[in-house]
mmCIF file of C-alpha atoms in Angstrom:
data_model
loop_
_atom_site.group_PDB
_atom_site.id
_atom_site.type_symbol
_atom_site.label_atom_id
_atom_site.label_comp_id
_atom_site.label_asym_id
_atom_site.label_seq_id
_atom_site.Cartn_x
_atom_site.Cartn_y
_atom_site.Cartn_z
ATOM 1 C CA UNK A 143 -23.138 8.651 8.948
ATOM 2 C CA UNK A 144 -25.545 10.374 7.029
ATOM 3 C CA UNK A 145 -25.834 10.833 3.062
ATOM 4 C CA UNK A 146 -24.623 14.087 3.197
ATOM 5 C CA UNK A 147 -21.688 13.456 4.729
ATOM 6 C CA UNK A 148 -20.869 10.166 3.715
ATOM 7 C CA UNK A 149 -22.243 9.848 0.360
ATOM 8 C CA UNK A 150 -19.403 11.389 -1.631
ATOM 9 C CA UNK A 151 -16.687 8.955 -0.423
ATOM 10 C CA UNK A 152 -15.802 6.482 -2.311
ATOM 11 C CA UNK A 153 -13.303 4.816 0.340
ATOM 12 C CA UNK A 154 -16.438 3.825 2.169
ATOM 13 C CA UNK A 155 -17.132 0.132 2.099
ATOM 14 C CA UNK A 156 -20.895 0.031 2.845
ATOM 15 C CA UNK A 157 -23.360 1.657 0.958
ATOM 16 C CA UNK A 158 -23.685 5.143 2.512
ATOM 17 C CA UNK A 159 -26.555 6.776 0.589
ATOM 18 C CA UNK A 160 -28.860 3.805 1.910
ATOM 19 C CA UNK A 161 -32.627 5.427 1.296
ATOM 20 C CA UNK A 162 -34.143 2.316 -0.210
ATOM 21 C CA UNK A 163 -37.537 3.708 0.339
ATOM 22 C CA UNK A 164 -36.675 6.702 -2.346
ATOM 23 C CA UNK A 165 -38.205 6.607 -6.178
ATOM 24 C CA UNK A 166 -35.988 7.382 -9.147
ATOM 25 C CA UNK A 167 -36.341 11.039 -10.203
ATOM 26 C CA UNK A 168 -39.284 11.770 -12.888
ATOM 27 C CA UNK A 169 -37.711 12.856 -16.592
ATOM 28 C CA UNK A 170 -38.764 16.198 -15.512
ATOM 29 C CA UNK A 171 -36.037 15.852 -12.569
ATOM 30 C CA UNK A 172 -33.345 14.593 -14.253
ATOM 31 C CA UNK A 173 -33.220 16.938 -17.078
ATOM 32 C CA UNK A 174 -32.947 20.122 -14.350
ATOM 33 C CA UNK A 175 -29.579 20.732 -12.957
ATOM 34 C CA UNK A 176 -28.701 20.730 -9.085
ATOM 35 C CA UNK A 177 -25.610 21.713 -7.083
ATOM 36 C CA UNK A 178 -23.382 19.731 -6.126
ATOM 37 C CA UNK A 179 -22.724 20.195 -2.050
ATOM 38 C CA UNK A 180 -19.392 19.005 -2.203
ATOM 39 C CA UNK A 181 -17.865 21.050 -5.316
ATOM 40 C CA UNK A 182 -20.591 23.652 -5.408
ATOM 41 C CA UNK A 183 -21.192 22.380 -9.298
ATOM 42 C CA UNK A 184 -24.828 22.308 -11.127
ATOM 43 C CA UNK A 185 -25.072 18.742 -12.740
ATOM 44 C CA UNK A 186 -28.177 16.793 -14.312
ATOM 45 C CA UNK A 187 -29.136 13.627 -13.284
ATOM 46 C CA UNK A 188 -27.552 11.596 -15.872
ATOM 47 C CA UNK A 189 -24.340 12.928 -15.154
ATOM 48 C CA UNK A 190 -24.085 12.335 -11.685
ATOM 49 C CA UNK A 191 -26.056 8.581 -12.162
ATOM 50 C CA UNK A 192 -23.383 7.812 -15.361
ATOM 51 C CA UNK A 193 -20.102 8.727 -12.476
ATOM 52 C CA UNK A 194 -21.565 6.718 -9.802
ATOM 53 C CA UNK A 195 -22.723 3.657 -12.389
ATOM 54 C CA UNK A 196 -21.417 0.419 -10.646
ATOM 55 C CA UNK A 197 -20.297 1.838 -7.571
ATOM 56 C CA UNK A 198 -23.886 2.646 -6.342
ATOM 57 C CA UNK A 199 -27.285 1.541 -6.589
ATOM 58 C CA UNK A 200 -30.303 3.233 -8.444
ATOM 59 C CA UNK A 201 -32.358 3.837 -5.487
ATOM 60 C CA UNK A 202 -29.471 5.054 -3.534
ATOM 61 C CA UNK A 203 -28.107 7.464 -5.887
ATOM 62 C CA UNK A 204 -31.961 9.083 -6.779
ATOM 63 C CA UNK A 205 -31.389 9.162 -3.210
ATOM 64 C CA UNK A 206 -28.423 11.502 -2.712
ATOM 65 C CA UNK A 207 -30.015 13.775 -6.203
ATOM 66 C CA UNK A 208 -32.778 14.845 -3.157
ATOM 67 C CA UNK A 209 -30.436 15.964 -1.534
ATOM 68 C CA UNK A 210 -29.270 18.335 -4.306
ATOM 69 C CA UNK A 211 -30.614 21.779 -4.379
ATOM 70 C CA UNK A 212 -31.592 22.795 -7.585
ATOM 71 C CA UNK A 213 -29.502 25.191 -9.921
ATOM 72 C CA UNK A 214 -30.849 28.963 -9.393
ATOM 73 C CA UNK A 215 -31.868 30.491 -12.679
ATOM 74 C CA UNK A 216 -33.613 27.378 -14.015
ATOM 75 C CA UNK A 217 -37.218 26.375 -14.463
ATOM 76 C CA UNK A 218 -39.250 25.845 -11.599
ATOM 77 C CA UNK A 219 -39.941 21.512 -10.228
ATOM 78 C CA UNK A 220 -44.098 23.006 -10.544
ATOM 79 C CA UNK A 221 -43.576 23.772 -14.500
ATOM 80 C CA UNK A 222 -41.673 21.761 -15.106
ATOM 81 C CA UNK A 223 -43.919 18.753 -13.704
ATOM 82 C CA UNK A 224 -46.937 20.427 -15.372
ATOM 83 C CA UNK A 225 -45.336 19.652 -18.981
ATOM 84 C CA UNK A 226 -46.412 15.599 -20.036
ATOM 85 C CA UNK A 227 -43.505 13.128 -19.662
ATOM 86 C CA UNK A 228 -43.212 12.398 -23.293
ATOM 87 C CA UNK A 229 -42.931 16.332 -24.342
ATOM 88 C CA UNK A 230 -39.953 17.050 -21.980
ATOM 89 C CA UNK A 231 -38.017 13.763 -22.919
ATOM 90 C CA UNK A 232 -38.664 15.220 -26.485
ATOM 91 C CA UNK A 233 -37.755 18.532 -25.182
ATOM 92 C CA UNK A 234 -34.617 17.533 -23.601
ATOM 93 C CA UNK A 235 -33.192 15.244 -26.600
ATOM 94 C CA UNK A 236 -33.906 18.272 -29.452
ATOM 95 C CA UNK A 237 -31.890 20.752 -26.555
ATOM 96 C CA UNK A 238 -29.049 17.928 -26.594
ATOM 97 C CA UNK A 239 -28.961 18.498 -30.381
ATOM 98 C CA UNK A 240 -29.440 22.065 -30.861
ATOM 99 C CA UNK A 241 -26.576 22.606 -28.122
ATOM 100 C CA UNK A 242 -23.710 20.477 -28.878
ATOM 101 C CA UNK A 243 -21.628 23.297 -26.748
ATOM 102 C CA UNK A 244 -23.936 22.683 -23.250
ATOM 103 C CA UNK A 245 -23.329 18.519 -24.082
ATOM 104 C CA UNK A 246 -19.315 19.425 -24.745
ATOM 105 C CA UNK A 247 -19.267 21.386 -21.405
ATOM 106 C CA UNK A 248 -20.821 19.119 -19.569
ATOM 107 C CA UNK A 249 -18.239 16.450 -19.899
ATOM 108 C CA UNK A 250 -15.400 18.212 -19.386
ATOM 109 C CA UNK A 251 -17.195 19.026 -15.739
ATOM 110 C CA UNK A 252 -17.692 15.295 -15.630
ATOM 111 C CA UNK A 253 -14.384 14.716 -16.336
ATOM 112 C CA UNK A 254 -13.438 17.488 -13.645
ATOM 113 C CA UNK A 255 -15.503 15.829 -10.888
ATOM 114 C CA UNK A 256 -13.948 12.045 -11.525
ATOM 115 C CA UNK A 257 -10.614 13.549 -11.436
ATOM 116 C CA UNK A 258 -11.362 15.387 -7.855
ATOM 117 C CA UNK A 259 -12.666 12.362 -6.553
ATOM 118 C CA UNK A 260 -9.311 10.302 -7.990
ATOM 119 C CA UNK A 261 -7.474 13.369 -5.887
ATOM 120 C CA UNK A 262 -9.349 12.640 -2.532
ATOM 121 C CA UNK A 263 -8.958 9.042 -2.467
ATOM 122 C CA UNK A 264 -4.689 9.702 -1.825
ATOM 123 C CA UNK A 265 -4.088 10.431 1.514
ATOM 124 C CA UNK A 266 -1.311 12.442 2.595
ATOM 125 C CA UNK A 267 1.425 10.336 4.012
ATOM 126 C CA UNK A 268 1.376 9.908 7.614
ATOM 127 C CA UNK A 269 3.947 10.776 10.244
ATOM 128 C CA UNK A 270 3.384 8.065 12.995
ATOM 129 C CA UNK A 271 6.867 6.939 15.335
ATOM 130 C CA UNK A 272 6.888 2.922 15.223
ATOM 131 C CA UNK A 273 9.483 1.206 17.527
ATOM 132 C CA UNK A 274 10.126 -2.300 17.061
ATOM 133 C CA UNK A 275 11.301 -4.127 20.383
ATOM 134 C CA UNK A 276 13.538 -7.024 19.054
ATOM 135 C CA UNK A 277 14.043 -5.643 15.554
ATOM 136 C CA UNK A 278 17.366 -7.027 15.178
ATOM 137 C CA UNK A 279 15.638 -10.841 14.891
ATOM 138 C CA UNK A 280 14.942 -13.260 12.573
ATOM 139 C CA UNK A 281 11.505 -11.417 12.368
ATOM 140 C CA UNK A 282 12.312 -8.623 13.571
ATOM 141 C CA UNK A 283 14.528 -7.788 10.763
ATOM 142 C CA UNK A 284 11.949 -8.551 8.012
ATOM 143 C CA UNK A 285 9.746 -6.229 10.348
ATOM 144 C CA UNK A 286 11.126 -3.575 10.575
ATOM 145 C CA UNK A 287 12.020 -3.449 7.011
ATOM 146 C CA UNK A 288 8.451 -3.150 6.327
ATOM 147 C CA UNK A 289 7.803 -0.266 8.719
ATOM 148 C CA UNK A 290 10.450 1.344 6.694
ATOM 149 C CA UNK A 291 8.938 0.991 3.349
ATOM 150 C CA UNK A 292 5.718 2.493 4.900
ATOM 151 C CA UNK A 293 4.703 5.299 3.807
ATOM 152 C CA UNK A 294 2.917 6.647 7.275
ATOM 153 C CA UNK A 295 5.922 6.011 9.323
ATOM 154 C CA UNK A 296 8.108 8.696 9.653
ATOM 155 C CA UNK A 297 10.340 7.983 12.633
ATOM 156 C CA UNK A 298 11.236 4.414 13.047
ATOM 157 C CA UNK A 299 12.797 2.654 16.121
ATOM 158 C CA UNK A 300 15.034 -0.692 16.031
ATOM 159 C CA UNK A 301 15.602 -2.181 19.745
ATOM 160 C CA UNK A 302 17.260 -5.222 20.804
ATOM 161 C CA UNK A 303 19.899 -7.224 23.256
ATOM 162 C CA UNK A 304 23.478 -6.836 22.861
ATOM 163 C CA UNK A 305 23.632 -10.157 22.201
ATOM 164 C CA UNK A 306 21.107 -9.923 19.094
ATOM 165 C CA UNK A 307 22.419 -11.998 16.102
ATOM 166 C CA UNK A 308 22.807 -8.630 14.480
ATOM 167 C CA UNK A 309 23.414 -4.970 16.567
ATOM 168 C CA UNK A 310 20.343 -2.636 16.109
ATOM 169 C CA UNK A 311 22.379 -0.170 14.767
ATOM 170 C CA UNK A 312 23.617 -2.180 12.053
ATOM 171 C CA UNK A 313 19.740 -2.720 11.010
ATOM 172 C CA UNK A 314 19.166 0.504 10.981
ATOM 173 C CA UNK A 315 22.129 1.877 9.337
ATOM 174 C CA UNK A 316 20.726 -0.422 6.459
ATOM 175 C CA UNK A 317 17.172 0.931 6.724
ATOM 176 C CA UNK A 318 18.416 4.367 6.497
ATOM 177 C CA UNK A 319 19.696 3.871 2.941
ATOM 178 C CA UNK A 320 15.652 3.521 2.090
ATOM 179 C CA UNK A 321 14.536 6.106 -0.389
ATOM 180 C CA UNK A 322 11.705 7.316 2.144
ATOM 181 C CA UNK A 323 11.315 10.319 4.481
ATOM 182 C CA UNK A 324 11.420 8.167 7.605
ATOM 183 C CA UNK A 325 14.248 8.325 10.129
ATOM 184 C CA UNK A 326 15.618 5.348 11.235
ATOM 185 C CA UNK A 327 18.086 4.987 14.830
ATOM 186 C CA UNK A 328 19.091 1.803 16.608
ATOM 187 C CA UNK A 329 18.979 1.196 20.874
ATOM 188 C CA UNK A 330 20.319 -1.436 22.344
ATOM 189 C CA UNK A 331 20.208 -2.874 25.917
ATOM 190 C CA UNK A 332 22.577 -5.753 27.757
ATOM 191 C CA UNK A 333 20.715 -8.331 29.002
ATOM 192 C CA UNK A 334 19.887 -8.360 32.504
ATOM 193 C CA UNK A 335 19.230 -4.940 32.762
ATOM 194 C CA UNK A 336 15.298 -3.751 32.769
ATOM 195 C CA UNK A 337 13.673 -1.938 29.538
ATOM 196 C CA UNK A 338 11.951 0.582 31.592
ATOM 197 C CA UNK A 339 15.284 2.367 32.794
ATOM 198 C CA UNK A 340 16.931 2.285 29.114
ATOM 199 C CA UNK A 341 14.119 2.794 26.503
ATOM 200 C CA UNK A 342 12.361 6.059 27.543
ATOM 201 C CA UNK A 343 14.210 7.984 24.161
ATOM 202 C CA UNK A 344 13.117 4.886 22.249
ATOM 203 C CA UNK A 345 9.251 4.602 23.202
ATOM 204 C CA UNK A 346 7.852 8.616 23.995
ATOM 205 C CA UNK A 347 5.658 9.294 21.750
ATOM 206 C CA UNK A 348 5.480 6.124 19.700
ATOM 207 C CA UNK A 349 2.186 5.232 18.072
ATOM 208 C CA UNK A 350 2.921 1.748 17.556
ATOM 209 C CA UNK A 351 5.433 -0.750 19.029
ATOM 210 C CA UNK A 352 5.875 -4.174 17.975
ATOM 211 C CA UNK A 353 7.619 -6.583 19.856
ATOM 212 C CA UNK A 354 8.974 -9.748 17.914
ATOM 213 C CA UNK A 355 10.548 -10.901 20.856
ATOM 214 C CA UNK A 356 11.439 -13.968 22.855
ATOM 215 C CA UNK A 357 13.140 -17.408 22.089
ATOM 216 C CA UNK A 358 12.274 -19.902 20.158
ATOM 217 C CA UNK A 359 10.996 -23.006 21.961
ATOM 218 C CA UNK A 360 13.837 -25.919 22.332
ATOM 219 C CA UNK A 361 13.624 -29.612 22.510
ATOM 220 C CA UNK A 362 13.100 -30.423 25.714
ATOM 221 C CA UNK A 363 11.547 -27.373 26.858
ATOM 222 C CA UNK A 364 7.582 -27.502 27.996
ATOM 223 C CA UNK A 365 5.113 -24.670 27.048
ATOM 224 C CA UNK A 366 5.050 -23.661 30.926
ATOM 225 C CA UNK A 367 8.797 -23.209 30.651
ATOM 226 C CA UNK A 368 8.531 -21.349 27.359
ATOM 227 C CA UNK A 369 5.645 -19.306 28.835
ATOM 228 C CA UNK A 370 7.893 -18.771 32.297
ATOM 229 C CA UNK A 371 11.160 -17.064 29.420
ATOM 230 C CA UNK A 372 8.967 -14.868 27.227
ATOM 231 C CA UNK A 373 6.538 -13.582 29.731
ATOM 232 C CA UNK A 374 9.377 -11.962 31.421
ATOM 233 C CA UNK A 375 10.619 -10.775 28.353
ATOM 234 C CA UNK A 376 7.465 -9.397 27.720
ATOM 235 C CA UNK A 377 6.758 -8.046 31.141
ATOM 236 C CA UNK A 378 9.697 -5.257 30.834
ATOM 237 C CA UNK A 379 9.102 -3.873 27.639
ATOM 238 C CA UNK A 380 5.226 -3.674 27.936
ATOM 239 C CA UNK A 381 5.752 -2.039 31.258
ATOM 240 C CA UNK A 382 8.067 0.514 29.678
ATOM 241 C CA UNK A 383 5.336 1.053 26.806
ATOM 242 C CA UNK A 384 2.496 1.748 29.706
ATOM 243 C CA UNK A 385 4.792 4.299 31.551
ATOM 244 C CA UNK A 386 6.506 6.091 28.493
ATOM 245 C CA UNK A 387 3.899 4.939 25.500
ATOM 246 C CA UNK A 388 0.320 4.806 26.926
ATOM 247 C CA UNK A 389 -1.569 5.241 23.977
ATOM 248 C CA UNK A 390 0.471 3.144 21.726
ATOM 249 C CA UNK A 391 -0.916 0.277 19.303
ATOM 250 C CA UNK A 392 0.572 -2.833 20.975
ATOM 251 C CA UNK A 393 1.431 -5.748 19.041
ATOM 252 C CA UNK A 394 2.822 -8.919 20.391
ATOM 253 C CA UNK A 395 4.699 -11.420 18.713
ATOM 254 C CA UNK A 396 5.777 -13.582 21.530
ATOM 255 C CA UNK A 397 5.232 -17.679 22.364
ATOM 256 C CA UNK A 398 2.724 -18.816 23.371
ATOM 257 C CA UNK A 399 0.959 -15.466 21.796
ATOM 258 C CA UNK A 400 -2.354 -17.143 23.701
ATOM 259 C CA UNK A 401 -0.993 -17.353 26.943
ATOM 260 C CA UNK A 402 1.132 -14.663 26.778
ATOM 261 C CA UNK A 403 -1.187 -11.506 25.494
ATOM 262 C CA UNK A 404 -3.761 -12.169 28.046
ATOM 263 C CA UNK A 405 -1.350 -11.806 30.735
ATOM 264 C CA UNK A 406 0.229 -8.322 29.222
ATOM 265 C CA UNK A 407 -3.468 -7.142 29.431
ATOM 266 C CA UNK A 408 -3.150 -7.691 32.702
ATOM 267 C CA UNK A 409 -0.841 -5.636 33.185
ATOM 268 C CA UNK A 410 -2.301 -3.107 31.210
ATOM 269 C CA UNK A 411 -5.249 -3.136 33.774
ATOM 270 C CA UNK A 412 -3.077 -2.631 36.661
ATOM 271 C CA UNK A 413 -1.528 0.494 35.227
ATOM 272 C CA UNK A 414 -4.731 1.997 34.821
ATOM 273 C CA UNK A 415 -5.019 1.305 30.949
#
């Protein structure tokens, strides 16, 4: 993205005003004031260099001041340039002296501007419907918890067998006593039966569905008998997700995860997705 757009946010991980190729500003430049594009402010060039100090390079920031337009009402870039370095660095420490008033406004803008930016980074919470297909597990459980504490989930979805360890309403009867927005309901299914006939309430309009499902691997058992249990498992509810959840986040938790994700994808394929 470009400097202009990018620039200002601080969430960014890579260095967004990247204009290596850009000087630092003369003394003349940094003592005039510019506006601000994103709060419509005038600053000088040591104010906006001292907020981005350690977050930004030198180059990068004298790259993003270019991109400033400068304050209306102030001296031209041509005089100004036309005055001798040392006279407007002289210039511009006696004005920092003789107006204590301009330096004590100044920070309080400063101030201003680190505070909007402290604003921006907080992100509404979100309102995203999670369903988690065997939430009534061993990690299920744990799971689900967690989508409950989330912020960004506001509709949560515990499914499971009837012959869970633990009924899905009973988890989320004890999710709902969370001090968070989100609502939480239980759906259960006997076993047998297929997911795509009993979960359409549970998956339309889900963003994300995580499935913790399957059983554990017993002594005895080989990985193609493991694989032969859980893919079947597997097979309903990510069938039901295609038909009733298409543009869902899918997340499989199921043994063997490397056998048995390719073959949902599969799947996936076949429906068209």
């Amino acid at each position: 993205s470009s400097a202009s757009e990018s620039g200002r946010d601080l969430r960014v991980t890579k260095a967004p005003l990247a204009f290596s190729s850009h000087t630092l500003p003369s003394v003349c430049e940094m003592s005039e004031r510019r506006v601000d594009p994103d709060d419509g402010v005038a600053y000088t060039y040591d104010e906006l260099a001292a907020y981005y100090k350690g977050k930004y390079k030198k180059k990068e920031i004298a790259a993003y001041w270019e991109t400033c337009k400068p304050a209306k009402g102030k001296k031209s870039k041509g005089k100004e340039a036309a005055e001798p370095k040392a006279k407007a660095k002289a210039k511009a420490k006696g004005k920092a002296k003789a107006e204590p008033k301009a330096k004590a406004k100044a920070e309080p803008k400063a101030k201003a501007k680190a505070k909007a930016k402290a604003t921006k980074e907080t992100k509404p919470a979100g309102n995203f419907k999670v369903c988690v297909c065997g939430g009534a597990g061993g990690i299920g459980q744990p799971l689900s918890l967690l989508m409950g504490m989330d912020p960004n989930v506001g509709e949560l979805c515990i499914f499971d067998l009837n012959v869970a360890m633990v009924p899905p309403a009973g988890v989320a009867a004890d999710l709902g006593h969370l001090e968070r927005k989100n609502a939480v309901k239980g759906y259960v299914m006997e076993v047998g039966k297929n997911p795509i006939d009993y979960l359409e309430e549970c998956l339309t309009g889900c963003h994300l569905v995580l499935v913790p499902a399957g059983v554990p691997r017993k002594p005895g058992m080989t990985r193609d008998d493991l694989f032969k249990t859980n893919a079947g498992i597997a097979k309903g509810i990510v069938e039901a997700c295609a038909k009733f959840c298409p543009e869902a986040v899918l997340g499989m938790i199921v043994n063997p995860v490397n056998s048995v994700v390719p073959a949902m994808c599969e799947l996936y394929k076949k429906a068209g997705l």
